[in-house]
Amino acid sequence: MDRLHGHIAVVTGGSTGIGGATAEMYGQEGAFCHILDHNSEDGEAMAQHIHQNGGRAAFHKVDVRSADEVSAVFAAIDDQHHRVDLLVCSAGVLQGAYDDIADLAEDEWDATLDTNLKGTYLTTRFAAPLLRRSPRSVLMLISSGAGVRGASSSYAYAASKAGMHGMHYNLDKDLAPTGTRVHVICPGGINTPLKLHNVGQGAEFRGEDPQAAISEARENLGDPRGIARILTFLASEDGDYVRGTIFTR
């Protein structure tokens, strides 16, 4: 339970879902975890939970779509630690679910691409100098099977996740020479707030009971902590020989 002792970690979207489970586990494993999220209520609660269980964490309210906000938070992390050892880009939204391409609203496209893809660009842009200062850093992008090896309920979501997957080739070429290992993680069906909301939307689209569908999904979807265990393994020395894209249940 001390595999990440002394590591400086940053998790975007770290208040809930996969990001939240990862932030919690990184804290348990000895990392100082910076949680970046727009959701301040759950983000503050997660940081407090990590502290109460003997870990170290800090919450930063940030909109990953804003260059000014992302730049400022990494400047603060730089002042405090001078490096980042672990970066998990998990912030994401899904809009435009079940819309035909002819009906997909431009604002739903923009909101999804701005958060998922532009947010990844801005996060990695301002984190890169700090990752390079770490002797052995790890960058993990939370993509999806959607847009990488299959479709999605949302054109925008599929495009954003495919874009994240495409970015990792350039990120690896850019950062690997200075010691950063880059991974894309493509989870399957995981019990997160985003996924449960999408399940409800699907049921409504089919004329079914959304609450019944969500209740059933809670029983059948994967646990976010399962993905967090993979991300913890990748962040540790045990994952040093792993490369590339990883698909999960």
Coordinates of C-alpha atoms in Angstrom, one line a residue:
M1 CA 0.0 0.0 0.0
D2 CA 3.0 2.3 -0.5
R3 CA 3.8 1.9 -4.1
L4 CA 3.6 5.6 -4.9
H5 CA 5.3 7.0 -1.9
G6 CA 6.8 10.4 -2.6
H7 CA 5.1 10.8 -6.0
I8 CA 3.4 14.0 -7.1
A9 CA 0.1 13.1 -8.9
V10 CA -2.4 15.2 -10.8
V11 CA -5.9 13.8 -11.6
T12 CA -8.3 15.8 -13.7
G13 CA -11.9 15.0 -13.2
G14 CA -10.8 13.6 -9.9
S15 CA -13.9 14.3 -7.9
T16 CA -16.0 11.3 -8.9
G17 CA -16.0 8.3 -11.2
I18 CA -12.8 6.8 -12.5
G19 CA -10.9 10.0 -11.6
G20 CA -12.2 10.0 -8.1
A21 CA -11.4 6.3 -7.5
T22 CA -7.9 6.9 -8.9
A23 CA -7.3 9.9 -6.7
E24 CA -8.4 8.0 -3.6
M25 CA -6.2 5.0 -4.5
Y26 CA -3.2 7.2 -5.3
G27 CA -3.6 8.8 -1.8
Q28 CA -3.7 5.4 -0.2
E29 CA -0.5 4.4 -2.1
G30 CA 1.5 7.4 -0.7
A31 CA 1.2 9.9 -3.5
F32 CA 0.4 13.6 -3.0
C33 CA -2.6 13.9 -5.2
H34 CA -3.8 17.1 -6.7
I35 CA -7.4 16.8 -7.7
L36 CA -8.5 19.1 -10.6
D37 CA -12.3 19.4 -11.2
H38 CA -15.0 22.0 -11.7
N39 CA -17.1 20.0 -9.2
S40 CA -16.0 21.7 -6.0
E41 CA -18.4 20.0 -3.6
D42 CA -17.3 16.4 -4.5
G43 CA -13.7 17.5 -5.1
E44 CA -13.3 19.0 -1.6
A45 CA -15.0 16.0 -0.1
M46 CA -12.6 13.6 -1.9
A47 CA -9.5 15.6 -0.8
Q48 CA -10.9 15.5 2.8
H49 CA -11.5 11.8 2.5
I50 CA -8.0 11.2 1.4
H51 CA -6.7 13.2 4.4
Q52 CA -8.9 11.4 6.8
N53 CA -7.4 8.1 5.7
G54 CA -3.8 9.2 6.1
G55 CA -3.1 10.4 2.6
R56 CA -2.2 13.8 1.2
A57 CA -4.3 15.7 -1.3
A58 CA -5.3 19.1 -2.5
F59 CA -8.4 20.2 -4.5
H60 CA -8.2 22.8 -7.2
K61 CA -11.4 24.1 -8.8
V62 CA -10.6 24.4 -12.5
D63 CA -12.3 24.4 -15.8
V64 CA -10.0 22.4 -18.1
R65 CA -11.4 24.3 -21.1
S66 CA -9.7 27.5 -19.8
A67 CA -6.1 28.1 -20.7
D68 CA -5.8 30.7 -17.9
E69 CA -7.2 28.4 -15.2
V70 CA -5.1 25.3 -16.3
S71 CA -2.0 27.4 -16.6
A72 CA -2.5 28.9 -13.1
V73 CA -3.0 25.6 -11.4
F74 CA 0.1 24.0 -12.9
A75 CA 2.1 27.2 -11.9
A76 CA 0.9 26.6 -8.3
I77 CA 1.9 23.0 -8.4
D78 CA 5.2 24.0 -9.9
D79 CA 5.8 26.4 -7.0
Q80 CA 5.0 23.7 -4.5
H81 CA 6.7 20.6 -5.9
H82 CA 8.6 21.7 -9.0
R83 CA 7.6 18.5 -10.9
V84 CA 4.7 16.1 -11.7
D85 CA 5.4 12.4 -11.6
L86 CA 1.9 11.1 -12.5
L87 CA -0.8 12.8 -14.6
V88 CA -4.2 11.3 -15.3
C89 CA -6.4 13.1 -17.8
S90 CA -9.9 11.9 -16.8
A91 CA -12.1 15.0 -17.1
G92 CA -14.9 14.4 -19.5
V93 CA -18.5 15.0 -20.5
L94 CA -20.9 13.4 -23.0
Q95 CA -23.5 15.5 -24.8
G96 CA -25.6 14.9 -27.9
A97 CA -26.4 11.3 -26.9
Y98 CA -28.6 9.4 -29.4
D99 CA -28.8 12.4 -31.8
D100 CA -28.7 11.7 -35.4
I101 CA -25.9 13.6 -37.1
A102 CA -28.5 15.8 -38.8
D103 CA -29.9 16.7 -35.4
L104 CA -26.7 17.1 -33.4
A105 CA -26.5 20.7 -32.0
E106 CA -23.3 22.6 -32.5
D107 CA -23.2 23.7 -28.8
E108 CA -23.3 20.0 -27.7
W109 CA -20.5 19.2 -30.1
D110 CA -18.4 22.1 -28.9
A111 CA -19.0 21.4 -25.2
T112 CA -17.9 17.8 -25.5
L113 CA -14.9 18.4 -27.7
D114 CA -13.8 21.4 -25.6
T115 CA -13.9 19.4 -22.3
N116 CA -12.6 16.1 -23.5
L117 CA -10.1 17.0 -26.2
K118 CA -9.2 20.6 -25.7
G119 CA -9.1 19.9 -22.0
T120 CA -6.5 17.2 -22.6
Y121 CA -4.5 19.5 -24.9
L122 CA -4.4 22.3 -22.3
T123 CA -3.7 19.9 -19.4
T124 CA -0.8 18.2 -21.1
R125 CA 0.5 21.5 -22.6
F126 CA 1.0 23.1 -19.2
A127 CA 1.9 19.8 -17.4
A128 CA 4.6 18.9 -19.9
P129 CA 7.5 21.0 -18.4
L130 CA 6.7 19.5 -15.0
L131 CA 6.5 15.9 -16.3
R132 CA 9.9 16.4 -17.9
R133 CA 11.4 17.4 -14.6
S134 CA 10.5 14.1 -13.1
P135 CA 13.1 11.4 -13.6
R136 CA 10.4 8.8 -14.5
S137 CA 6.9 10.3 -15.1
V138 CA 3.7 8.6 -16.3
L139 CA 1.0 10.2 -18.4
M140 CA -2.3 8.4 -18.6
L141 CA -5.2 9.5 -20.8
I142 CA -8.7 8.1 -20.1
S143 CA -10.1 7.5 -23.5
S144 CA -12.8 4.9 -24.3
G145 CA -13.5 2.0 -26.6
A146 CA -16.0 4.4 -28.1
G147 CA -14.3 6.1 -31.0
V148 CA -11.2 3.9 -30.8
R149 CA -12.6 0.5 -31.7
G150 CA -16.3 1.0 -31.8
A151 CA -19.2 3.5 -31.9
S152 CA -20.8 5.7 -29.2
S153 CA -24.2 7.0 -28.5
S154 CA -22.7 10.4 -29.2
Y155 CA -20.9 11.5 -32.3
A156 CA -19.1 14.2 -30.3
Y157 CA -18.0 11.8 -27.5
A158 CA -16.7 9.3 -30.1
A159 CA -14.7 12.0 -31.9
S160 CA -13.3 13.4 -28.7
K161 CA -12.1 10.0 -27.4
A162 CA -10.6 9.1 -30.8
G163 CA -8.8 12.4 -30.7
M164 CA -7.4 11.7 -27.3
H165 CA -6.2 8.3 -28.5
G166 CA -4.6 10.0 -31.6
M167 CA -2.8 12.6 -29.4
H168 CA -1.0 9.9 -27.4
Y169 CA 1.2 9.1 -30.4
N170 CA 2.5 12.6 -30.6
L171 CA 2.7 12.9 -26.8
D172 CA 4.8 9.7 -26.6
K173 CA 7.1 11.0 -29.4
D174 CA 7.5 14.3 -27.6
L175 CA 7.8 13.2 -24.0
A176 CA 9.3 9.7 -24.0
P177 CA 12.8 11.0 -24.8
T178 CA 12.8 12.9 -21.4
G179 CA 11.5 9.9 -19.4
T180 CA 7.7 10.1 -19.6
R181 CA 5.8 6.8 -20.2
V182 CA 2.5 7.5 -22.0
H183 CA -0.6 5.3 -21.9
V184 CA -4.2 5.5 -23.2
I185 CA -6.7 3.6 -21.1
C186 CA -10.0 2.6 -22.8
P187 CA -12.5 1.5 -20.2
G188 CA -15.6 -0.5 -21.1
G189 CA -18.9 0.0 -19.2
I190 CA -18.0 1.4 -15.8
N191 CA -20.4 2.6 -13.0
T192 CA -19.7 6.3 -13.2
P193 CA -22.1 9.3 -13.0
L194 CA -21.5 10.0 -16.7
K195 CA -22.3 6.4 -17.7
L196 CA -25.4 6.1 -15.5
H197 CA -26.8 9.3 -17.0
N198 CA -26.1 7.9 -20.5
V199 CA -27.9 4.7 -19.6
G200 CA -30.9 6.7 -18.5
Q201 CA -30.8 8.7 -21.7
G202 CA -30.7 5.4 -23.7
A203 CA -33.7 4.0 -21.9
E204 CA -35.7 7.2 -22.5
F205 CA -34.7 7.1 -26.2
R206 CA -36.1 3.6 -26.5
G207 CA -39.3 4.4 -24.6
E208 CA -38.2 2.5 -21.5
D209 CA -38.1 3.4 -17.8
P210 CA -34.8 5.3 -17.2
Q211 CA -34.7 4.7 -13.4
A212 CA -35.2 0.9 -13.9
A213 CA -32.4 0.9 -16.5
I214 CA -30.1 2.8 -14.2
S215 CA -30.8 0.5 -11.3
E216 CA -30.0 -2.5 -13.4
A217 CA -26.9 -0.9 -14.8
R218 CA -25.6 -0.3 -11.2
E219 CA -25.6 -4.1 -10.8
N220 CA -23.9 -4.9 -14.0
L221 CA -21.4 -2.1 -14.8
G222 CA -17.7 -2.4 -13.7
D223 CA -16.4 -0.8 -10.5
P224 CA -14.3 2.4 -11.1
R225 CA -11.9 1.0 -8.5
G226 CA -11.0 -1.7 -11.0
I227 CA -9.8 1.0 -13.4
A228 CA -8.0 2.7 -10.5
R229 CA -6.1 -0.4 -9.8
I230 CA -4.9 -0.5 -13.3
L231 CA -3.9 3.1 -13.2
T232 CA -2.1 2.5 -9.9
F233 CA -0.2 -0.4 -11.4
L234 CA 0.8 1.7 -14.4
A235 CA 1.9 4.5 -12.2
S236 CA 4.1 2.2 -10.1
E237 CA 7.5 0.7 -10.9
D238 CA 5.7 -2.6 -11.6
G239 CA 4.1 -1.0 -14.7
D240 CA 7.5 0.2 -16.1
Y241 CA 7.6 -2.4 -19.0
V242 CA 4.0 -1.7 -20.2
R243 CA 3.5 0.4 -23.3
G244 CA 0.7 1.8 -25.4
T245 CA -3.1 1.5 -25.3
I246 CA -4.9 -0.6 -22.7
F247 CA -8.4 -1.8 -23.0
T248 CA -10.4 -2.9 -19.9
R249 CA -13.7 -4.5 -19.2

